[in-house]
Structures are given as structure tokens and as C-alpha cells.
PDB file of C-alpha atoms and ligand atoms in Angstrom:
ATOM      1  CA  UNK A 706      -3.278 -11.567  -4.442  1.00  0.00           C
ATOM      2  CA  UNK A 707      -2.544  -8.760  -2.046  1.00  0.00           C
ATOM      3  CA  UNK A 708      -0.652  -5.517  -2.686  1.00  0.00           C
ATOM      4  CA  UNK A 709       0.214  -3.482   0.463  1.00  0.00           C
ATOM      5  CA  UNK A 710       1.999  -0.068   0.114  1.00  0.00           C
ATOM      6  CA  UNK A 711       4.024   0.820   3.102  1.00  0.00           C
ATOM      7  CA  UNK A 712       4.618   4.658   3.092  1.00  0.00           C
ATOM      8  CA  UNK A 713       7.237   4.754   5.720  1.00  0.00           C
ATOM      9  CA  UNK A 714       7.732   8.300   7.097  1.00  0.00           C
ATOM     10  CA  UNK A 715       6.213   9.976   4.087  1.00  0.00           C
ATOM     11  CA  UNK A 716       2.940  11.860   3.462  1.00  0.00           C
ATOM     12  CA  UNK A 717       1.259  13.877   6.060  1.00  0.00           C
ATOM     13  CA  UNK A 718      -2.490  14.169   6.232  1.00  0.00           C
ATOM     14  CA  UNK A 719      -3.034  16.643   3.362  1.00  0.00           C
ATOM     15  CA  UNK A 720      -0.800  14.747   1.009  1.00  0.00           C
ATOM     16  CA  UNK A 721      -2.496  11.607   2.094  1.00  0.00           C
ATOM     17  CA  UNK A 722      -5.943  12.765   1.421  1.00  0.00           C
ATOM     18  CA  UNK A 723      -4.901  13.984  -2.069  1.00  0.00           C
ATOM     19  CA  UNK A 724      -3.162  10.559  -2.961  1.00  0.00           C
ATOM     20  CA  UNK A 725      -6.146   8.551  -1.711  1.00  0.00           C
ATOM     21  CA  UNK A 726      -8.530  10.742  -3.576  1.00  0.00           C
ATOM     22  CA  UNK A 727      -6.565   9.839  -6.674  1.00  0.00           C
ATOM     23  CA  UNK A 728      -6.063   6.359  -6.064  1.00  0.00           C
ATOM     24  CA  UNK A 729      -9.667   5.291  -5.571  1.00  0.00           C
ATOM     25  CA  UNK A 730     -10.321   6.372  -9.049  1.00  0.00           C
ATOM     26  CA  UNK A 731      -7.548   4.087 -10.479  1.00  0.00           C
ATOM     27  CA  UNK A 732      -7.930   0.690 -11.995  1.00  0.00           C
ATOM     28  CA  UNK A 733      -6.012  -1.673  -9.268  1.00  0.00           C
ATOM     29  CA  UNK A 734      -6.556  -4.792 -11.203  1.00  0.00           C
ATOM     30  CA  UNK A 735      -9.285  -6.451  -8.979  1.00  0.00           C
ATOM     31  CA  UNK A 736      -6.627  -7.226  -6.378  1.00  0.00           C
ATOM     32  CA  UNK A 737      -6.760  -6.619  -2.678  1.00  0.00           C
ATOM     33  CA  UNK A 738      -5.167  -3.292  -1.728  1.00  0.00           C
ATOM     34  CA  UNK A 739      -3.890  -1.929   1.712  1.00  0.00           C
ATOM     35  CA  UNK A 740      -2.081   1.414   2.199  1.00  0.00           C
ATOM     36  CA  UNK A 741      -0.134   1.939   5.301  1.00  0.00           C
ATOM     37  CA  UNK A 742       0.374   5.750   5.966  1.00  0.00           C
ATOM     38  CA  UNK A 743       2.087   7.160   9.015  1.00  0.00           C
ATOM     39  CA  UNK A 744      -0.104   7.256  12.234  1.00  0.00           C
ATOM     40  CA  UNK A 745      -0.969  11.061  11.831  1.00  0.00           C
ATOM     41  CA  UNK A 746      -2.188  10.325   8.375  1.00  0.00           C
ATOM     42  CA  UNK A 747      -4.332   7.346   8.945  1.00  0.00           C
ATOM     43  CA  UNK A 748      -7.491   9.273   9.726  1.00  0.00           C
ATOM     44  CA  UNK A 749      -7.225  11.137   6.378  1.00  0.00           C
ATOM     45  CA  UNK A 750      -6.769   7.775   4.527  1.00  0.00           C
ATOM     46  CA  UNK A 751      -9.664   6.208   6.307  1.00  0.00           C
ATOM     47  CA  UNK A 752     -12.109   9.074   5.651  1.00  0.00           C
ATOM     48  CA  UNK A 753     -10.990   9.255   1.815  1.00  0.00           C
ATOM     49  CA  UNK A 754     -11.166   5.460   1.283  1.00  0.00           C
ATOM     50  CA  UNK A 755     -14.314   4.864   3.338  1.00  0.00           C
ATOM     51  CA  UNK A 756     -16.303   4.031   0.284  1.00  0.00           C
ATOM     52  CA  UNK A 757     -13.900   1.855  -1.468  1.00  0.00           C
ATOM     53  CA  UNK A 758     -12.502  -1.652  -1.202  1.00  0.00           C
ATOM     54  CA  UNK A 759      -8.882  -0.289  -0.450  1.00  0.00           C
ATOM     55  CA  UNK A 760      -7.952  -0.865   3.304  1.00  0.00           C
ATOM     56  CA  UNK A 761      -5.930   1.107   5.615  1.00  0.00           C
ATOM     57  CA  UNK A 762      -3.151  -0.282   7.954  1.00  0.00           C
ATOM     58  CA  UNK A 763      -0.729   1.258  10.426  1.00  0.00           C
ATOM     59  CA  UNK A 764       2.881   0.712  10.337  1.00  0.00           C
ATOM     60  CA  UNK A 765       3.238  -0.675  13.932  1.00  0.00           C
ATOM     61  CA  UNK A 766       0.950  -1.259  16.886  1.00  0.00           C
ATOM     62  CA  UNK A 767       1.526  -1.862  20.549  1.00  0.00           C
ATOM     63  CA  UNK A 768       0.732  -4.875  22.536  1.00  0.00           C
ATOM     64  CA  UNK A 769      -0.935  -3.183  25.410  1.00  0.00           C
ATOM     65  CA  UNK A 770      -4.419  -1.503  25.130  1.00  0.00           C
ATOM     66  CA  UNK A 771      -3.246   1.445  27.074  1.00  0.00           C
ATOM     67  CA  UNK A 772      -0.495   2.387  29.511  1.00  0.00           C
ATOM     68  CA  UNK A 773       2.656   4.389  30.041  1.00  0.00           C
ATOM     69  CA  UNK A 774       4.306   3.726  26.628  1.00  0.00           C
ATOM     70  CA  UNK A 775       5.208   7.190  25.306  1.00  0.00           C
ATOM     71  CA  UNK A 776       5.215   7.296  21.469  1.00  0.00           C
ATOM     72  CA  UNK A 777       3.174   4.166  20.893  1.00  0.00           C
ATOM     73  CA  UNK A 778      -0.298   3.444  19.661  1.00  0.00           C
ATOM     74  CA  UNK A 779      -2.758   0.498  20.492  1.00  0.00           C
ATOM     75  CA  UNK A 780      -4.749  -1.775  18.685  1.00  0.00           C
ATOM     76  CA  UNK A 781      -8.128  -0.435  20.227  1.00  0.00           C
ATOM     77  CA  UNK A 782      -7.068   2.986  19.347  1.00  0.00           C
ATOM     78  CA  UNK A 783      -6.433   1.985  15.693  1.00  0.00           C
ATOM     79  CA  UNK A 784      -9.785   0.062  15.626  1.00  0.00           C
ATOM     80  CA  UNK A 785     -11.571   3.283  16.911  1.00  0.00           C
ATOM     81  CA  UNK A 786     -10.072   5.255  14.025  1.00  0.00           C
ATOM     82  CA  UNK A 787     -11.560   2.619  11.533  1.00  0.00           C
ATOM     83  CA  UNK A 788      -8.180   1.276  10.651  1.00  0.00           C
ATOM     84  CA  UNK A 789      -8.136  -2.333   9.231  1.00  0.00           C
ATOM     85  CA  UNK A 790      -4.739  -3.590  10.014  1.00  0.00           C
ATOM     86  CA  UNK A 791      -1.140  -3.265  11.251  1.00  0.00           C
ATOM     87  CA  UNK A 792       2.376  -4.081   9.906  1.00  0.00           C
ATOM     88  CA  UNK A 793       4.526  -5.577  12.748  1.00  0.00           C
ATOM     89  CA  UNK A 794       8.267  -6.289  12.726  1.00  0.00           C
ATOM     90  CA  UNK A 795       9.365  -4.103   9.616  1.00  0.00           C
ATOM     91  CA  UNK A 796      13.104  -4.413   9.297  1.00  0.00           C
ATOM     92  CA  UNK A 797      13.485  -0.718   9.902  1.00  0.00           C
ATOM     93  CA  UNK A 798      11.895  -1.076  13.226  1.00  0.00           C
ATOM     94  CA  UNK A 799      14.136  -4.096  13.916  1.00  0.00           C
ATOM     95  CA  UNK A 800      17.248  -2.094  12.847  1.00  0.00           C
ATOM     96  CA  UNK A 801      16.654   1.364  14.263  1.00  0.00           C
ATOM     97  CA  UNK A 802      13.992   0.930  17.042  1.00  0.00           C
ATOM     98  CA  UNK A 803      15.077  -2.206  18.914  1.00  0.00           C
ATOM     99  CA  UNK A 804      12.336  -4.495  17.767  1.00  0.00           C
ATOM    100  CA  UNK A 805      13.082  -7.891  18.678  1.00  0.00           C
ATOM    101  CA  UNK A 806      11.324 -11.402  17.700  1.00  0.00           C
ATOM    102  CA  UNK A 807       9.645 -11.347  21.043  1.00  0.00           C
ATOM    103  CA  UNK A 808       8.134  -7.927  20.767  1.00  0.00           C
ATOM    104  CA  UNK A 809       7.043  -8.589  17.225  1.00  0.00           C
ATOM    105  CA  UNK A 810       5.101 -11.715  18.505  1.00  0.00           C
ATOM    106  CA  UNK A 811       3.576  -9.592  21.193  1.00  0.00           C
ATOM    107  CA  UNK A 812       2.550  -6.902  18.798  1.00  0.00           C
ATOM    108  CA  UNK A 813       1.058  -9.693  16.321  1.00  0.00           C
ATOM    109  CA  UNK A 814      -0.953 -11.609  18.990  1.00  0.00           C
ATOM    110  CA  UNK A 815      -2.394  -8.382  20.505  1.00  0.00           C
ATOM    111  CA  UNK A 816      -3.404  -6.795  17.050  1.00  0.00           C
ATOM    112  CA  UNK A 817      -5.054 -10.199  16.016  1.00  0.00           C
ATOM    113  CA  UNK A 818      -6.735 -10.382  19.427  1.00  0.00           C
ATOM    114  CA  UNK A 819      -8.215  -6.974  18.950  1.00  0.00           C
ATOM    115  CA  UNK A 820      -9.518  -7.915  15.388  1.00  0.00           C
ATOM    116  CA  UNK A 821      -6.971  -6.142  13.278  1.00  0.00           C
ATOM    117  CA  UNK A 822      -5.438  -7.697  10.095  1.00  0.00           C
ATOM    118  CA  UNK A 823      -1.608  -8.122  10.537  1.00  0.00           C
ATOM    119  CA  UNK A 824       1.314  -8.157   8.043  1.00  0.00           C
ATOM    120  CA  UNK A 825       4.387  -9.617   9.931  1.00  0.00           C
ATOM    121  CA  UNK A 826       7.641  -8.981   8.452  1.00  0.00           C
ATOM    122  CA  UNK A 827      10.582 -11.418   8.269  1.00  0.00           C
ATOM    123  CA  UNK A 828      13.874 -11.408   6.352  1.00  0.00           C
ATOM    124  CA  UNK A 829      17.412 -11.834   6.569  1.00  0.00           C
ATOM    125  CA  UNK A 830      20.286  -9.192   6.123  1.00  0.00           C
ATOM    126  CA  UNK A 831      22.921  -9.348   3.353  1.00  0.00           C
ATOM    127  CA  UNK A 832      25.559 -10.973   5.966  1.00  0.00           C
ATOM    128  CA  UNK A 833      23.184 -13.501   7.051  1.00  0.00           C
ATOM    129  CA  UNK A 834      22.368 -14.649   3.542  1.00  0.00           C
ATOM    130  CA  UNK A 835      25.991 -14.719   2.595  1.00  0.00           C
ATOM    131  CA  UNK A 836      26.794 -16.800   5.653  1.00  0.00           C
ATOM    132  CA  UNK A 837      24.093 -19.205   4.727  1.00  0.00           C
ATOM    133  CA  UNK A 838      22.072 -18.399   7.818  1.00  0.00           C
ATOM    134  CA  UNK A 839      18.918 -17.386   5.840  1.00  0.00           C
ATOM    135  CA  UNK A 840      16.785 -20.464   6.754  1.00  0.00           C
ATOM    136  CA  UNK A 841      17.647 -20.264  10.331  1.00  0.00           C
ATOM    137  CA  UNK A 842      16.941 -16.571  10.675  1.00  0.00           C
ATOM    138  CA  UNK A 843      13.439 -17.113   8.828  1.00  0.00           C
ATOM    139  CA  UNK A 844      12.675 -20.010  11.185  1.00  0.00           C
ATOM    140  CA  UNK A 845      13.623 -17.821  14.281  1.00  0.00           C
ATOM    141  CA  UNK A 846      11.516 -14.887  13.113  1.00  0.00           C
ATOM    142  CA  UNK A 847       8.394 -17.067  12.175  1.00  0.00           C
ATOM    143  CA  UNK A 848       8.623 -19.114  15.305  1.00  0.00           C
ATOM    144  CA  UNK A 849       6.776 -16.227  17.230  1.00  0.00           C
ATOM    145  CA  UNK A 850       3.888 -16.235  14.879  1.00  0.00           C
ATOM    146  CA  UNK A 851       0.951 -18.583  14.713  1.00  0.00           C
ATOM    147  CA  UNK A 852      -1.299 -19.130  11.721  1.00  0.00           C
ATOM    148  CA  UNK A 853      -4.448 -16.967  11.920  1.00  0.00           C
ATOM    149  CA  UNK A 854      -6.937 -16.167   9.159  1.00  0.00           C
ATOM    150  CA  UNK A 855      -6.037 -12.368   9.758  1.00  0.00           C
ATOM    151  CA  UNK A 856      -2.289 -12.785   9.536  1.00  0.00           C
ATOM    152  CA  UNK A 857      -0.022 -12.713   6.475  1.00  0.00           C
ATOM    153  CA  UNK A 858       3.703 -12.757   6.341  1.00  0.00           C
ATOM    154  CA  UNK A 859       5.799 -10.560   4.278  1.00  0.00           C
ATOM    155  CA  UNK A 860       9.133 -11.796   3.266  1.00  0.00           C
ATOM    156  CA  UNK A 861      11.420  -8.808   2.973  1.00  0.00           C
ATOM    157  CA  UNK A 862      15.261  -9.410   2.461  1.00  0.00           C
ATOM    158  CA  UNK A 863      16.699  -6.603   4.493  1.00  0.00           C
ATOM    159  CA  UNK A 864      19.407  -6.201   1.656  1.00  0.00           C
ATOM    160  CA  UNK A 865      16.609  -5.359  -0.817  1.00  0.00           C
ATOM    161  CA  UNK A 866      14.645  -2.835   1.141  1.00  0.00           C
ATOM    162  CA  UNK A 867      15.071   0.595  -0.185  1.00  0.00           C
ATOM    163  CA  UNK A 868      18.388  -0.268  -1.949  1.00  0.00           C
ATOM    164  CA  UNK A 869      16.984  -1.065  -5.598  1.00  0.00           C
ATOM    165  CA  UNK A 870      18.392  -4.587  -5.245  1.00  0.00           C
ATOM    166  CA  UNK A 871      15.766  -7.166  -5.829  1.00  0.00           C
ATOM    167  CA  UNK A 872      15.680 -10.729  -5.018  1.00  0.00           C
ATOM    168  CA  UNK A 873      15.609 -12.830  -7.968  1.00  0.00           C
ATOM    169  CA  UNK A 874      12.281 -14.559  -8.769  1.00  0.00           C
ATOM    170  CA  UNK A 875      13.985 -17.967  -7.843  1.00  0.00           C
ATOM    171  CA  UNK A 876      15.363 -16.517  -4.526  1.00  0.00           C
ATOM    172  CA  UNK A 877      11.881 -15.039  -3.590  1.00  0.00           C
ATOM    173  CA  UNK A 878      10.178 -18.431  -4.589  1.00  0.00           C
ATOM    174  CA  UNK A 879      12.713 -20.456  -2.404  1.00  0.00           C
ATOM    175  CA  UNK A 880      12.330 -18.232   0.634  1.00  0.00           C
ATOM    176  CA  UNK A 881       8.464 -18.085   0.326  1.00  0.00           C
ATOM    177  CA  UNK A 882       8.330 -21.833   0.017  1.00  0.00           C
ATOM    178  CA  UNK A 883      10.673 -22.370   3.132  1.00  0.00           C
ATOM    179  CA  UNK A 884       8.365 -19.996   5.132  1.00  0.00           C
ATOM    180  CA  UNK A 885       5.135 -21.778   4.044  1.00  0.00           C
ATOM    181  CA  UNK A 886       6.897 -25.080   5.234  1.00  0.00           C
ATOM    182  CA  UNK A 887       7.006 -23.569   8.635  1.00  0.00           C
ATOM    183  CA  UNK A 888       3.624 -22.005   8.847  1.00  0.00           C
ATOM    184  CA  UNK A 889       0.628 -22.316   6.563  1.00  0.00           C
ATOM    185  CA  UNK A 890       0.103 -18.626   5.719  1.00  0.00           C
ATOM    186  CA  UNK A 891       0.155 -16.317   2.626  1.00  0.00           C
ATOM    187  CA  UNK A 892       3.434 -14.606   1.960  1.00  0.00           C
ATOM    188  CA  UNK A 893       3.834 -11.400   0.374  1.00  0.00           C
ATOM    189  CA  UNK A 894       7.331 -10.437  -1.232  1.00  0.00           C
ATOM    190  CA  UNK A 895       8.930  -7.006  -0.245  1.00  0.00           C
ATOM    191  CA  UNK A 896      12.058  -5.426  -1.514  1.00  0.00           C
ATOM    192  CA  UNK A 897      12.382  -2.947  -4.338  1.00  0.00           C
ATOM    193  CA  UNK A 898       9.235  -4.105  -5.971  1.00  0.00           C
ATOM    194  CA  UNK A 899       8.641  -1.739  -8.952  1.00  0.00           C
ATOM    195  CA  UNK A 900       6.267  -1.659 -12.065  1.00  0.00           C
ATOM    196  CA  UNK A 901       8.883  -3.436 -14.303  1.00  0.00           C
ATOM    197  CA  UNK A 902       9.720  -6.305 -11.941  1.00  0.00           C
ATOM    198  CA  UNK A 903       6.254  -7.019 -10.230  1.00  0.00           C
ATOM    199  CA  UNK A 904       4.840  -9.386 -12.809  1.00  0.00           C
ATOM    200  CA  UNK A 905       7.775 -11.819 -12.648  1.00  0.00           C
ATOM    201  CA  UNK A 906       7.971 -11.767  -8.883  1.00  0.00           C
ATOM    202  CA  UNK A 907       4.237 -12.120  -8.441  1.00  0.00           C
ATOM    203  CA  UNK A 908       4.182 -14.843 -11.004  1.00  0.00           C
ATOM    204  CA  UNK A 909       6.145 -17.203  -8.673  1.00  0.00           C
ATOM    205  CA  UNK A 910       3.841 -19.898  -7.176  1.00  0.00           C
ATOM    206  CA  UNK A 911       4.621 -19.227  -3.543  1.00  0.00           C
ATOM    207  CA  UNK A 912       4.350 -15.490  -3.855  1.00  0.00           C
ATOM    208  CA  UNK A 913       0.983 -14.292  -2.671  1.00  0.00           C
ATOM    209  CA  UNK A 914       1.426 -10.592  -3.246  1.00  0.00           C
ATOM    210  CA  UNK A 915       3.815  -7.745  -2.521  1.00  0.00           C
ATOM    211  CA  UNK A 916       4.657  -5.213   0.023  1.00  0.00           C
ATOM    212  CA  UNK A 917       5.853  -2.046  -1.823  1.00  0.00           C
ATOM    213  CA  UNK A 918       7.757   0.718  -0.148  1.00  0.00           C
ATOM    214  CA  UNK A 919       9.145   3.298  -2.385  1.00  0.00           C
ATOM    215  CA  UNK A 920       7.071   2.545  -5.437  1.00  0.00           C
ATOM    216  CA  UNK A 921       3.828   2.863  -3.541  1.00  0.00           C
ATOM    217  CA  UNK A 922       4.478   6.512  -2.932  1.00  0.00           C
ATOM    218  CA  UNK A 923       3.585   7.582  -6.603  1.00  0.00           C
ATOM    219  CA  UNK A 924       0.150   6.912  -7.616  1.00  0.00           C
ATOM    220  CA  UNK A 925       1.026   5.722 -10.998  1.00  0.00           C
ATOM    221  CA  UNK A 926       3.567   3.322 -10.112  1.00  0.00           C
ATOM    222  CA  UNK A 927       1.389   1.806  -7.380  1.00  0.00           C
ATOM    223  CA  UNK A 928      -1.378   1.409  -9.791  1.00  0.00           C
ATOM    224  CA  UNK A 929       0.925  -0.297 -12.284  1.00  0.00           C
ATOM    225  CA  UNK A 930       2.153  -2.777  -9.613  1.00  0.00           C
ATOM    226  CA  UNK A 931      -1.567  -3.578  -8.756  1.00  0.00           C
ATOM    227  CA  UNK A 932      -2.474  -4.079 -12.244  1.00  0.00           C
ATOM    228  CA  UNK A 933       0.488  -6.454 -12.779  1.00  0.00           C
ATOM    229  CA  UNK A 934      -0.564  -8.471  -9.845  1.00  0.00           C
ATOM    230  CA  UNK A 935      -4.035  -8.697 -11.195  1.00  0.00           C
ATOM    231  CA  UNK A 936      -3.187 -10.282 -14.482  1.00  0.00           C
TER     232      UNK A 936
HETATM  233  C1  PEP B1308       9.063  -1.889   2.491  1.00  0.00           C
HETATM  234  O1  PEP B1308       9.330  -0.745   3.114  1.00  0.00           O
HETATM  235  O2  PEP B1308       8.489  -2.866   3.074  1.00  0.00           O
HETATM  236  C2  PEP B1308       9.808  -2.131   1.141  1.00  0.00           C
HETATM  237  C3  PEP B1308       9.862  -3.251   0.675  1.00  0.00           C
HETATM  238  O3  PEP B1308      10.559  -1.061   0.611  1.00  0.00           O
HETATM  239  P1  PEP B1308      11.196  -0.841  -0.832  1.00  0.00           P
HETATM  240  O4  PEP B1308       9.975  -1.296  -1.852  1.00  0.00           O
HETATM  241  O5  PEP B1308      11.199   0.571  -1.149  1.00  0.00           O
HETATM  242  O6  PEP B1308      12.323  -1.641  -0.932  1.00  0.00           O
END
């Protein structure tokens, strides 16, 4: 069971250090835990969590090792910092920053080749679900990913991210089972996971963990979700 906290554009280095100092003393239920701070806070997290089992991952990664790509950060740069992995293809990157299936595939392949652990995000919008296109969208998004020991998929229905609307456990189970029929990889659920719904979502047989956004920013709620996963 893996619980990955995506901090989005929250917590600078000082707040990150404070959060990690606290987190490492909490009971995280014996599950695998990853935190994903913004780039500028990665070093603070790596430093604070160096003597723990809690891993640190970036929120994206470029496909080239270096070059004229203003604003981007490469896999070797993350490795040099002691970062363990990276998210690729978060729906906020797809929605606001022009991320495509092709660039998601390129980021994932480069990060895996560099030895990073990768969490690749897939998920349909509300309109796509309502028009019955969920499976077509997932098939297209997964088609750029190849099974790898260092790769996991996060199924994150776009309509559930940051909205407070959660997929029902059955909806999550069906989507995860579909993704697993396409590629043999662990699948995390993401979308308004909170301490009070975590156990039920994580209890579904095809749910291998959770990607937590908002509720990962508070150490008490993040601890509670990790403990629910560990039961
Ligand atoms: C996310 O950012 O990956 C996410 C799932 O966000 P939230 O938990 O806030 O819906």
C-alpha cells in the first residue's frame, strides 16, 4: 500500500522542513509513504527525511537531461538532490500547462531511465464520464506507459480533484480494474481522499494506495489516511 501526498503549489522550504520534522515522528501505519513538495522545497524535505523510510518525489520532470527548457527541471537534477521519484501527467498540468499524452510518456520514460520512481496520472473529466468515454480516455492515456518496476499509475478522475466530490468505492474499483486490464501495474486512487473516506476506498481490491492532495497538507489528516491504509 502506497500513500503519496501531492502538495501542489503549497509549502515553501521553511514550512516543508517543519512539516517533515513532525511527520517523521508520526505513526504512518507501516505503509509506503511519499511526499511531493514544490521544486524549491525538495531539498528541505530530502534533508529532513534522510533518516526515514518516507520518500520525496517531485511534481513533474522534464524528458531531457539538460537544455534550453526554461522553467523545467530534469531527472538527473532531481537525482543529484536525492529525490526518489516524480509525478508525471497530473491533471492540473494537463489542464493548465498544455501537458499531453505524448509529453507524459516522454517524461515517464526519461525519469524511469534515470532511475526515478514514477507516479503517472490518468483520469477522465466530468464531461468525458457523462458521455460514456471514460474507458476510451483511460485507454489513450495509459497507451503511452509501459510496465516497469518503478512505475505506478494514479487514477484521478478530474471531476474529483480538489472538488470534494469523491468517486464511490465501486467507481474507483471499476476504473482501477479497467486500468489493470490494460497494463499490469499498481494503481493508486486520487480525488478528495480524506481521513473519513480513505478506509473504504483503500479497501477495494484493485486499489493499491492513494494519491492525496488537499488532505496531505495537514500532518494530522495525512497521518490518519496513512493509518487507514495500514489497517
Ligand atoms: C491530487 O492533487 O492529486 C489530488 C488528488 O487532490 P485532492 O486530494 O485535493 O482532490
